[in-house]
Short mmCIF file of C-alpha atoms in Angstrom, two decimals:
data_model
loop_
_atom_site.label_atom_id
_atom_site.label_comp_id
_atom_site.label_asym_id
_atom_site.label_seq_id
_atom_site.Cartn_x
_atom_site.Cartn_y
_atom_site.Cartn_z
CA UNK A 678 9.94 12.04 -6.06
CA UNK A 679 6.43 10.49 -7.30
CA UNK A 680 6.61 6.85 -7.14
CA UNK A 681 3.59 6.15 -9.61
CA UNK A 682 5.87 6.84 -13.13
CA UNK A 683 8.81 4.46 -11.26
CA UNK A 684 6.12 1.56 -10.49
CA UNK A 685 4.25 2.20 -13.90
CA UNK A 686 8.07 1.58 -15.78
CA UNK A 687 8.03 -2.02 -13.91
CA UNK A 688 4.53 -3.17 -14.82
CA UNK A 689 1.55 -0.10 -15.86
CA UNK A 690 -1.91 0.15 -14.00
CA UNK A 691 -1.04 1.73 -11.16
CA UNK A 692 -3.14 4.38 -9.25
CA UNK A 693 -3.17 6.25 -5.86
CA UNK A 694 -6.07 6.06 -3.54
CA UNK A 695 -7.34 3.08 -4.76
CA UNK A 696 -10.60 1.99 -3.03
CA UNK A 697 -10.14 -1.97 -3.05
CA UNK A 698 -12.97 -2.78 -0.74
CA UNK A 699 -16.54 -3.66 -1.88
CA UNK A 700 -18.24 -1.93 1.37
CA UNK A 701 -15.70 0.03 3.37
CA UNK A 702 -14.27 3.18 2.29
CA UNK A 703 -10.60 1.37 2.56
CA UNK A 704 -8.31 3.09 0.08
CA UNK A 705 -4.68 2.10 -0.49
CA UNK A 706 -2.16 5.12 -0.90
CA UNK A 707 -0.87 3.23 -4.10
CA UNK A 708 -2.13 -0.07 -6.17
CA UNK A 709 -2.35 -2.00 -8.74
CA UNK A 710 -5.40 -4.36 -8.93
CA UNK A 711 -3.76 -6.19 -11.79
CA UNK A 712 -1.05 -7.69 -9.54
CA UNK A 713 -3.33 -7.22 -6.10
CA UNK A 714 -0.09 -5.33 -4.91
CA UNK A 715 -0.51 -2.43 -2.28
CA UNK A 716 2.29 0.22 -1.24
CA UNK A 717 1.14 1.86 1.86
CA UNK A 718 3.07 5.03 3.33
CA UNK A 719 2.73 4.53 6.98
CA UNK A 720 2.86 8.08 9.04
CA UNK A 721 2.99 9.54 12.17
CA UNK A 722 6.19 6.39 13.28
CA UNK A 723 7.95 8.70 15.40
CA UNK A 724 5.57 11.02 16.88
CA UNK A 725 2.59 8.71 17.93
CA UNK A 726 0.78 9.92 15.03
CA UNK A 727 -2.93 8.48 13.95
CA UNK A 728 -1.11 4.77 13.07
CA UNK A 729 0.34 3.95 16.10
CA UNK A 730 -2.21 4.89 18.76
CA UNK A 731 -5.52 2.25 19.76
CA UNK A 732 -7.82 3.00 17.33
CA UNK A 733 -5.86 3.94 13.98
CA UNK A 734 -3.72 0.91 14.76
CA UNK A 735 -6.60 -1.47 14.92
CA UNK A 736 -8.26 -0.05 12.02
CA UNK A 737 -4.77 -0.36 10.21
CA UNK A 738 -4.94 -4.28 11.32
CA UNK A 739 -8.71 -4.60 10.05
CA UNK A 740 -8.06 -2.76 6.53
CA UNK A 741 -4.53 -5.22 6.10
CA UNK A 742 -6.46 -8.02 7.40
CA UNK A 743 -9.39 -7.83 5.17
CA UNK A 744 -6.78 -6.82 2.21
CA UNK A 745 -4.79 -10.19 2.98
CA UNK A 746 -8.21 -12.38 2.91
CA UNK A 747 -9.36 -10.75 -0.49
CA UNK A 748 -6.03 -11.59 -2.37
CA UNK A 749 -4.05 -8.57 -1.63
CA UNK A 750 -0.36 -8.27 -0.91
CA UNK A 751 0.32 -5.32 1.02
CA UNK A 752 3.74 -3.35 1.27
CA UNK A 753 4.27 -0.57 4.14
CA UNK A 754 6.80 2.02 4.12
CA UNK A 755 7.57 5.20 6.43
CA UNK A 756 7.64 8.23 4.04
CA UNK A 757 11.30 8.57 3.60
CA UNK A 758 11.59 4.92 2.64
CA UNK A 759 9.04 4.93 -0.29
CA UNK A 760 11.88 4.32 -2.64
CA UNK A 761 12.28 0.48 -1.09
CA UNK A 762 9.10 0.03 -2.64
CA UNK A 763 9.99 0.23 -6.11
CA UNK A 764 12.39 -2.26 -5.46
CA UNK A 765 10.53 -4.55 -3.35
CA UNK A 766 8.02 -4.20 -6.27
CA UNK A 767 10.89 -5.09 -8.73
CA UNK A 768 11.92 -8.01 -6.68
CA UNK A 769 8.26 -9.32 -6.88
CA UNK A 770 7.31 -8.77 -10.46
CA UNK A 771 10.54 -10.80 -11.29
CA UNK A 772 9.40 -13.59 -9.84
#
């Protein structure tokens, strides 16, 4: 199931692929720049995919890094866990 119509029920305004840096191509799978909230669906957990090898994984530290300094909170989530996020998302927009 899409989680953008689930998220957009919570609080509207949010998008998929969102580019949220100035000069790098950084995108995050799923956003809202209202809230500076992130979901990102982390691949590849179990079968050394692109994530969890040298270079992805220090590219994945620079893009959260740089998200972190701007004003970004950033959720990650294997793919068959993407439902948590709508309720992590919940948890944090009831705050």
């Amino acid at each position: 199931m899409e989680i953008i119509p689930l998220l957009n029920k919570i609080h509207k305004g949010w998008q998929t692929e969102y580019k949220f840096h100035p000069h790098r191509r950084w995108r995050f799978d799923y956003a809202n720049p209202e809230l500076k909230i992130a979901v990102e669906q982390e691949g590849g957990v179990w079968i050394s995919g692109r994530h969890n090898r040298g270079k992805g994984f220090l590219g994945d530290m620079e893009k959260y890094n740089a998200a972190i300094v701007m004003g970004w909170r950033v959720l990650r989530y294997p793919p068959d866990k993407m439902m948590l996020a709508v309720e992590d998302i919940k948890k944090i927009y009831e705050k």
